[in-house]
Amino acid sequence: MSTQNSYQLADIGRHNPIFSQIRSTVETAFYANNMTHVPNVATAYELAVNGPGTVKTDLPIYRATDLGLPADAKMLVENTGKVVGRTAQARRILGTAGVDEADMAGRLRQAIYNAQNEHFIKTDVFVGLDNDFIVRAHLAIQDNYANNLLSYMLNFQPITKQYQDIFDNSVAYPEGDIYIYADPTYHDPDYPDGLAIFDPEHNVAAILGMPYFGELKKSTLTLAWSIAHRHGYVACHGGLKAFHFTDKQDQVFAMFGLSGSGKSTLTHAKHGYKYDITVLHDDAFVINRKNGSSVALEPSYFDKTNDYPMASNEPKYFMTIQNVGVTLDDQGRKVLVTEDLRNGNGRTIKSRYASTNRVDKEAAPINAIFWIMKDDCLPPVIKVDDPILAATFGATLATKRSSAENLIGNVDRNALVIEPFANPFRVYPLSEDYHDFKALFEDRHLDCYLLNTGYFGDKKVPKEVTLGALEAIVNGTTEWESFAGLDHMQNLKLADFPVDYDNPDYRNLVATRLEIRSNFIDHYQHTHNDRLPHETSDVLIKLQQQLKRN
């Protein structure tokens, strides 16, 4: 699959659905005299090294030349200010209630006009790493933010001959390339916390007033997922790993959870090297709805640094780092201070070499989905064997906010929230995701599991328990029991996490959490033109009634 950025003269105009007011406004800015094209990673690195806020550490980048970097390249640090996470409240998506295209286009024109005396740099990358799915994306950003442009090129796939050939030999679709215009210094007076304008049907976005790199990464993925969704793929904000066998069918597991849920830990876990494991990605991929194969969207990982002290092995694979400290070691070298000492949500672009078992496409069809929750009424592992209920739990995935998000106003970060399919970056109707995932469960006979990686009651679920459960599922050695007598739900029996099904307080807690989910659906039905099917509410209400009746 490939996109386009040049056209026959007869194909240019209002009649071509690729074009729109916002797209034309953004793309035009890319051709202005204040834009300089950055052709490769090495050039981007030299610009970033000389950036005004850059700290060039003394830590070498592993396999630098294989990544297109100079042989002596060092890890680069750049820090933002108060905001060190994504600002969801800044997003304005064309096609949603209250977002007027003419108004957004006017604000965007003003931002571009105000910046015409500023110098910008721009570059091109691929999103998607196989000819089954590969699209081209373009970024323009002020030159003072060269670190963000370098991180963008390292996070996605720079244009190389190998990947250009893959792109050229992929199926062409009637989609324009992705364009992202970013001006971190421009603040619309009506949007002091930042403004992110999305025109998803035309593959374009503008990120204004927000220097945090994650805004660029997720805006690009938002548009790429939207393209994939329109052309036969399920868009996935999660991780995927495969267990390969010679004497039985491969086991391909997809794990969906927000940042901080444990999805990366579970995806990359090597399980003591007891299995032949490959990893597709831990954050962004797409599933082919026809054959169940999967394609990674990025070669690298945008990982938290909190779990990686300098004495650990993982910093070896860091390339650029955001929002961390720097100090001197006993050899006088500038090194990192991680573990979120300076601030929350320290981040790094970590190279693909952090995964020795990495693949860009998983041809074996997916056969299990894990919804990662942080809901203290749930035991560590529950199996769901009904497609409607499985997809409904995905649509009402309950978790807690993480430090990756910049929350505006009086928001309780510890409150239970619903984030459907762990994907806050969806720009198409939720019902379409519901039907996509339900079809995977129904037509491809996928297994479904709920994983609680938070607390069960007041007892923390350690990662070793969750990893052990994954191994038991792979080995077929699990022992299940009915979960509170509820239809289509079985609890994995674990000695350290017994479930007191007869305790009325516990049953009421489970009922309350199910009610939170059904209330979410009810609220969605009354606040969106889109509608989830009634079966989603019906199945949750039935479970609540069973809890009260038994």
XYZ file of C-alpha atoms in Angstrom:
550
model
C 0.000 0.000 0.000
C 1.383 3.411 -0.898
C 0.275 7.043 -0.960
C 0.930 9.837 -3.450
C 2.169 13.421 -3.450
C 2.174 14.350 -7.150
C -0.663 14.396 -9.663
C -1.612 14.817 -13.301
C -2.857 18.367 -13.904
C -6.307 17.016 -14.746
C -6.465 15.393 -11.292
C -5.800 18.598 -9.339
C -8.883 20.349 -8.040
C -12.022 20.164 -5.911
C -13.212 17.050 -7.704
C -10.266 15.034 -6.317
C -11.125 13.737 -2.807
C -7.445 13.822 -1.810
C -7.569 17.639 -1.603
C -9.182 19.811 1.071
C -8.923 23.328 2.479
C -6.755 22.285 5.435
C -4.567 19.975 3.346
C -3.917 22.674 0.759
C -3.084 25.185 3.498
C -0.561 22.863 5.165
C 1.052 21.432 2.022
C 1.571 24.885 0.524
C 3.667 25.876 3.534
C 6.110 23.056 2.757
C 7.151 24.781 -0.509
C 7.880 28.237 0.954
C 11.322 29.856 0.885
C 11.680 29.521 4.662
C 11.744 25.701 4.384
C 14.967 23.670 4.126
C 14.765 19.982 3.324
C 16.727 17.565 5.526
C 17.509 14.583 3.294
C 18.892 12.036 5.735
C 19.484 11.107 9.360
C 23.157 12.184 9.326
C 22.213 15.736 8.319
C 19.433 15.824 10.907
C 21.924 14.721 13.569
C 24.345 17.553 12.768
C 21.507 20.075 13.024
C 20.335 18.592 16.310
C 23.836 18.553 17.832
C 23.990 22.308 17.316
C 20.484 22.986 18.638
C 20.358 25.693 21.337
C 18.857 23.416 23.974
C 20.777 20.256 23.087
C 22.936 18.396 25.562
C 25.402 16.171 23.716
C 26.235 13.388 26.106
C 29.369 11.259 26.027
C 27.335 8.086 25.493
C 27.831 6.504 22.050
C 24.821 5.467 19.980
C 24.949 1.705 19.419
C 25.468 0.688 15.764
C 25.277 4.325 14.727
C 26.269 3.847 11.077
C 23.635 1.100 10.643
C 21.089 3.725 11.673
C 22.389 6.270 9.146
C 24.162 8.295 11.842
C 27.827 9.399 11.950
C 30.122 6.725 13.379
C 30.940 8.902 16.401
C 27.315 9.901 17.098
C 26.425 10.433 20.747
C 23.066 10.336 22.527
C 21.388 13.737 22.514
C 19.173 15.151 25.254
C 16.627 17.914 24.834
C 14.127 18.953 27.489
C 10.856 20.843 27.286
C 9.368 23.012 30.012
C 6.464 22.404 32.348
C 4.578 20.155 29.917
C 6.214 16.745 29.481
C 3.297 14.771 28.015
C 0.559 14.748 25.400
C -2.230 17.317 25.646
C -5.364 15.510 24.492
C -7.533 18.574 25.142
C -5.707 20.401 22.333
C -6.985 18.078 19.617
C -9.587 19.434 17.195
C -10.722 16.868 14.638
C -12.609 17.891 11.522
C -15.875 16.020 11.249
C -16.596 16.068 14.989
C -19.236 18.243 16.609
C -18.225 21.848 17.189
C -15.145 21.805 14.927
C -15.633 24.190 12.007
C -13.304 23.724 9.045
C -13.357 27.368 7.996
C -12.529 28.498 11.535
C -9.650 26.020 11.871
C -8.336 26.893 8.413
C -8.275 30.581 9.344
C -6.373 29.918 12.556
C -3.920 27.743 10.634
C -3.373 30.391 7.948
C -2.595 32.932 10.660
C -0.087 30.596 12.313
C 1.717 29.955 9.028
C 1.699 33.666 8.141
C 3.127 34.631 11.530
C 5.983 32.157 11.012
C 6.978 33.231 7.505
C 10.077 34.987 8.847
C 11.083 31.928 10.873
C 13.330 29.245 9.425
C 11.791 25.763 9.177
C 13.252 22.359 8.384
C 11.336 19.506 6.803
C 11.832 15.827 6.077
C 10.143 12.678 4.766
C 9.698 9.222 6.326
C 7.759 6.021 5.798
C 5.150 4.728 8.230
C 4.638 0.968 7.940
C 7.505 -1.399 7.227
C 6.195 -3.891 4.653
C 4.733 -3.602 1.171
C 1.443 -4.803 2.648
C 1.220 -1.439 4.423
C 3.606 1.480 3.917
C 2.697 5.160 3.613
C 4.814 8.299 3.253
C 4.762 11.153 5.755
C 6.243 14.667 5.715
C 7.098 16.837 8.725
C 7.918 20.555 8.848
C 9.025 22.210 12.097
C 10.973 25.279 13.221
C 14.723 24.761 12.955
C 15.214 25.428 16.685
C 13.508 22.055 17.175
C 15.964 20.009 15.124
C 16.045 17.422 17.920
C 12.355 16.753 17.313
C 12.974 16.343 13.592
C 15.861 13.933 14.274
C 13.712 11.974 16.724
C 10.959 11.843 14.096
C 13.340 10.375 11.524
C 14.687 7.847 14.017
C 11.234 6.897 15.325
C 9.774 6.268 11.875
C 11.573 4.861 8.837
C 13.906 7.275 7.022
C 13.837 7.155 3.232
C 16.456 4.623 2.128
C 16.812 2.723 -1.142
C 15.594 -0.476 0.522
C 12.393 1.077 1.798
C 11.890 3.229 -1.282
C 11.853 -0.004 -3.309
C 9.319 -1.505 -0.888
C 7.162 1.618 -1.228
C 7.437 1.676 -5.016
C 6.413 -1.985 -5.267
C 3.445 -1.742 -2.931
C -0.166 -1.362 -4.027
C -1.082 2.263 -4.743
C -4.222 3.586 -3.066
C -6.138 6.816 -3.707
C -4.664 8.463 -0.618
C -2.406 11.477 -0.337
C 0.791 11.423 1.704
C 0.613 12.448 5.360
C 1.605 16.068 6.074
C 2.369 17.359 9.574
C 3.077 21.079 10.109
C 4.473 21.905 13.563
C 5.176 25.275 15.148
C 5.878 24.767 18.872
C 6.151 28.517 19.501
C 2.824 29.679 18.060
C -0.045 30.014 20.535
C -3.503 30.715 19.219
C -5.051 33.221 21.649
C -8.134 31.033 22.066
C -6.079 27.885 22.707
C -3.354 28.808 25.221
C -2.602 25.133 25.995
C -1.947 24.329 22.348
C -3.952 23.491 19.245
C -3.721 20.273 17.209
C -5.836 20.436 14.051
C -6.605 17.138 12.324
C -8.177 16.592 8.921
C -8.080 12.783 9.017
C -9.899 12.154 5.754
C -7.166 14.090 3.967
C -4.170 12.853 5.987
C -3.027 16.188 7.354
C -2.474 17.777 10.766
C -1.027 20.917 12.322
C 0.522 20.910 15.817
C 0.694 24.412 17.271
C 2.138 25.567 20.591
C 3.308 22.123 21.793
C 7.034 21.230 21.789
C 6.613 17.722 23.269
C 7.837 15.164 20.706
C 5.048 12.715 21.472
C 2.590 15.072 19.779
C 4.409 14.574 16.456
C 4.647 10.824 16.818
C 1.024 10.273 17.800
C -0.375 12.713 15.244
C 1.413 10.787 12.487
C 0.200 7.453 13.848
C -3.322 8.882 14.164
C -3.403 9.576 10.438
C -1.645 6.334 9.456
C -4.088 4.269 11.531
C -6.947 6.113 9.852
C -5.588 5.241 6.393
C -5.148 1.612 7.436
C -8.686 1.463 8.788
C -10.083 2.659 5.450
C -8.251 -0.079 3.559
C -8.906 -3.359 5.313
C -6.810 -3.182 8.491
C -7.544 -3.027 12.209
C -5.655 -0.119 13.788
C -3.813 -1.180 16.948
C -2.282 0.844 19.780
C -0.620 -2.083 21.478
C 2.130 -4.681 21.343
C 2.352 -7.932 19.410
C 4.594 -10.953 19.945
C 4.602 -14.448 18.496
C 5.606 -17.799 19.988
C 6.828 -20.088 17.196
C 6.720 -23.895 17.323
C 7.699 -26.786 15.097
C 5.124 -29.223 16.483
C 2.044 -27.029 16.844
C 0.463 -23.801 15.645
C 2.252 -20.530 16.367
C 0.741 -18.413 19.121
C 0.419 -14.731 18.178
C -0.617 -12.458 21.050
C -1.644 -8.799 20.834
C -1.695 -6.750 24.034
C -3.618 -3.497 24.277
C -3.063 -0.955 27.029
C -2.252 2.692 27.619
C 1.266 3.927 28.356
C 2.365 2.575 31.723
C 0.014 -0.421 31.619
C 2.806 -2.947 31.083
C 2.181 -3.684 27.416
C 5.820 -3.002 26.465
C 7.121 -5.154 29.317
C 4.865 -8.034 28.307
C 5.637 -7.624 24.614
C 9.420 -7.639 25.017
C 9.652 -10.273 27.767
C 11.898 -13.142 26.657
C 10.448 -15.701 29.111
C 13.862 -17.030 30.045
C 14.556 -17.933 26.395
C 12.290 -20.978 26.745
C 10.515 -20.180 23.488
C 11.254 -19.083 19.947
C 9.769 -15.586 20.186
C 9.556 -12.740 17.697
C 8.395 -9.208 18.489
C 6.546 -7.074 15.964
C 6.225 -3.865 18.004
C 5.150 -2.644 21.433
C 3.064 0.381 20.454
C 1.833 0.629 16.861
C 0.805 -1.952 14.283
C -2.069 -2.926 12.006
C -3.829 -6.275 11.519
C -4.971 -7.434 8.093
C -8.686 -8.176 8.460
C -8.607 -10.821 5.707
C -5.694 -13.039 6.711
C -4.818 -11.998 10.283
C -1.219 -11.007 9.508
C 0.253 -7.878 11.122
C 2.617 -5.081 10.083
C 4.631 -2.787 12.379
C 4.361 0.947 11.727
C 7.712 1.967 13.275
C 11.221 0.511 13.427
C 12.040 2.093 16.793
C 10.483 2.471 20.233
C 9.377 5.615 22.044
C 10.018 4.254 25.502
C 9.814 5.528 29.052
C 13.198 5.928 30.751
C 11.772 5.546 34.260
C 12.581 1.830 34.517
C 16.123 2.087 33.160
C 18.820 3.276 35.592
C 22.185 3.965 34.026
C 23.634 0.756 35.474
C 21.127 -1.334 33.480
C 21.716 -2.578 29.945
C 18.775 -0.850 28.247
C 20.287 2.664 27.905
C 22.761 1.122 25.470
C 20.020 1.351 22.815
C 18.960 4.978 23.444
C 19.404 7.470 20.591
C 17.647 10.718 21.488
C 16.262 11.391 24.963
C 13.655 13.879 26.137
C 12.935 15.281 29.597
C 15.672 13.582 31.603
C 18.563 14.841 33.694
C 22.269 14.853 32.876
C 25.203 14.544 35.262
C 28.886 13.564 35.255
C 30.063 10.061 36.039
C 33.339 9.181 37.773
C 35.144 9.432 34.423
C 33.903 12.972 33.832
C 31.504 11.872 31.086
C 28.114 13.504 30.609
C 25.607 10.713 31.290
C 21.870 10.431 31.912
C 19.847 10.743 35.098
C 16.792 8.585 34.388
C 14.111 7.066 36.685
C 11.982 10.225 36.272
C 14.045 12.105 38.874
C 13.917 15.392 36.966
C 10.241 15.063 36.000
C 7.655 12.478 35.067
C 7.498 10.783 31.671
C 11.159 10.892 30.687
C 11.334 9.420 27.178
C 13.776 8.032 24.648
C 13.796 6.948 21.024
C 15.253 3.470 21.417
C 16.606 1.688 18.357
C 15.255 -1.507 16.872
C 18.425 -3.266 18.091
C 16.929 -3.323 21.581
C 14.932 -6.313 20.247
C 17.202 -9.065 18.996
C 14.099 -10.959 17.879
C 12.430 -8.104 16.008
C 10.338 -8.574 12.809
C 8.571 -5.934 10.695
C 5.755 -8.237 9.577
C 4.168 -11.160 11.394
C 2.777 -13.463 8.712
C 1.320 -15.946 11.205
C -2.283 -14.967 11.929
C -3.126 -13.463 15.279
C -4.989 -15.833 17.614
C -5.356 -14.009 20.955
C -6.044 -10.485 22.196
C -5.312 -9.283 25.730
C -7.070 -6.189 27.086
C -4.800 -4.752 29.799
C -6.849 -3.182 32.586
C -6.055 -1.419 35.844
C -9.293 -2.253 37.649
C -8.861 -3.530 41.210
C -12.032 -5.644 41.077
C -10.457 -7.925 38.479
C -8.194 -10.888 39.297
C -4.967 -11.086 37.282
C -6.366 -13.035 34.308
C -9.891 -13.613 33.001
C -10.813 -15.465 29.818
C -13.796 -14.233 27.788
C -15.289 -16.671 25.290
C -18.044 -14.628 23.628
C -17.231 -12.290 20.679
C -19.739 -9.636 21.726
C -18.492 -9.526 25.312
C -14.856 -9.670 24.181
C -15.281 -6.685 21.859
C -17.367 -4.848 24.478
C -14.596 -5.154 27.068
C -12.249 -3.684 24.452
C -14.645 -0.817 23.811
C -14.849 -0.177 27.570
C -11.223 -0.833 28.477
C -10.819 0.487 32.026
C -7.507 1.868 33.190
C -5.830 4.826 34.886
C -4.120 7.837 33.387
C -0.358 7.800 33.067
C 2.412 10.381 33.259
C 2.531 10.338 29.435
C -0.498 12.637 29.452
C -0.595 16.352 30.212
C -3.882 16.698 32.107
C -5.453 20.143 32.150
C -7.696 21.197 35.014
C -8.741 19.298 38.142
C -8.344 15.731 36.889
C -7.767 12.789 39.229
C -4.940 10.760 37.662
C -5.864 7.760 39.832
C -9.551 7.644 38.885
C -10.773 4.724 36.783
C -11.335 5.868 33.209
C -12.533 4.216 30.013
C -10.265 4.389 26.967
C -11.775 2.265 24.159
C -9.298 -0.229 22.745
C -6.561 1.716 24.583
C -6.486 4.088 21.626
C -7.107 7.759 22.422
C -5.916 8.642 18.897
C -8.903 7.341 16.923
C -10.329 9.833 14.409
C -13.110 7.642 12.983
C -16.285 6.359 14.704
C -15.796 4.074 17.698
C -18.470 1.725 16.378
C -16.224 0.894 13.423
C -13.435 -0.237 15.757
C -15.985 -2.278 17.698
C -17.147 -4.085 14.563
C -13.540 -4.635 13.411
C -12.514 -6.283 16.676
C -15.745 -8.220 16.998
C -15.132 -9.627 13.514
C -11.642 -10.739 14.563
C -13.114 -12.619 17.540
C -16.051 -14.003 15.572
C -14.644 -14.789 12.129
C -11.047 -15.622 13.037
C -11.990 -17.294 16.340
C -9.535 -15.301 18.440
C -9.232 -15.932 22.155
C -9.774 -12.978 24.490
C -8.225 -12.334 27.904
C -8.477 -9.518 30.431
C -5.192 -8.788 32.204
C -5.158 -6.735 35.393
C -1.626 -5.359 35.804
C -2.545 -3.006 38.635
C -3.976 -4.059 41.999
C -6.437 -6.817 42.813
C -8.021 -5.362 45.916
C -5.068 -3.988 47.856
C -2.564 -6.510 46.451
C -0.295 -5.533 43.554
C -0.195 -7.948 40.649
C 3.543 -8.437 39.974
C 4.715 -8.743 36.392
C 6.034 -12.240 37.145
C 2.466 -13.425 37.731
C 1.273 -11.959 34.442
C 4.228 -13.399 32.522
C 3.672 -16.786 34.140
C 0.037 -16.660 33.044
C 1.082 -15.948 29.454
C 3.386 -18.969 29.541
C 0.621 -21.174 30.950
C -1.669 -20.059 28.129
C 1.030 -20.814 25.554
C 1.698 -24.229 27.125
C -1.982 -25.086 27.512
C -1.545 -25.712 31.263
C -4.085 -23.198 32.551
C -6.788 -24.113 35.060
C -9.916 -22.011 34.837
C -12.944 -21.550 37.054
C -16.186 -19.694 36.461
C -15.790 -16.034 37.353
C -18.539 -15.307 39.900
C -20.935 -17.491 37.912
C -20.975 -14.983 35.039
C -21.663 -16.157 31.507
C -18.656 -16.450 29.196
C -16.089 -15.419 31.848
C -13.546 -17.713 33.509
C -10.920 -16.774 36.081
C -7.411 -18.242 35.973
C -6.888 -20.072 39.259
C -3.877 -18.613 41.057
C -3.017 -19.625 44.608
C -1.770 -16.142 45.536
C -4.873 -14.419 44.174
C -7.968 -16.292 45.378
C -11.334 -14.785 44.482
C -14.076 -14.683 47.124
C -17.048 -15.018 44.805
C -19.536 -15.331 47.662
C -18.582 -12.060 49.331
C -21.501 -9.663 48.666
C -19.234 -6.614 48.916
C -16.968 -8.044 46.220
C -19.903 -8.905 43.968
C -21.248 -5.384 44.388
C -17.842 -3.945 43.478
C -17.722 -5.992 40.273
C -21.291 -4.907 39.470
C -20.343 -1.272 40.060
C -17.368 -1.517 37.705
C -19.573 -3.126 35.046
C -22.027 -0.291 35.568
C -19.237 2.241 34.936
C -18.711 0.542 31.600
C -22.392 0.475 30.680
C -22.732 4.124 31.760
C -19.846 4.990 29.451
C -21.693 3.386 26.549
C -24.925 5.155 27.462
C -23.136 8.496 27.634
C -21.438 7.817 24.305
C -24.790 7.050 22.668
C -26.204 10.388 23.849
C -23.201 12.557 22.956
C -22.118 11.227 19.549
C -23.745 10.880 16.165
C -22.076 7.485 16.055
C -23.837 4.629 17.865
C -22.479 1.453 19.407
C -24.856 -1.485 18.852
C -27.337 -2.195 21.663
C -25.704 -5.575 22.238
C -22.829 -3.829 24.035
C -25.125 -2.416 26.713
C -27.246 -5.538 26.847
C -24.352 -7.884 27.581
C -23.025 -5.691 30.419
C -26.464 -5.222 31.997
C -27.015 -8.976 31.862
C -23.783 -9.548 33.825
C -24.831 -6.985 36.428
C -28.173 -8.741 36.845
C -26.433 -12.092 37.270
C -24.270 -10.686 40.044
C -27.278 -9.360 41.918
C -29.396 -12.459 41.360
C -26.915 -15.157 42.370
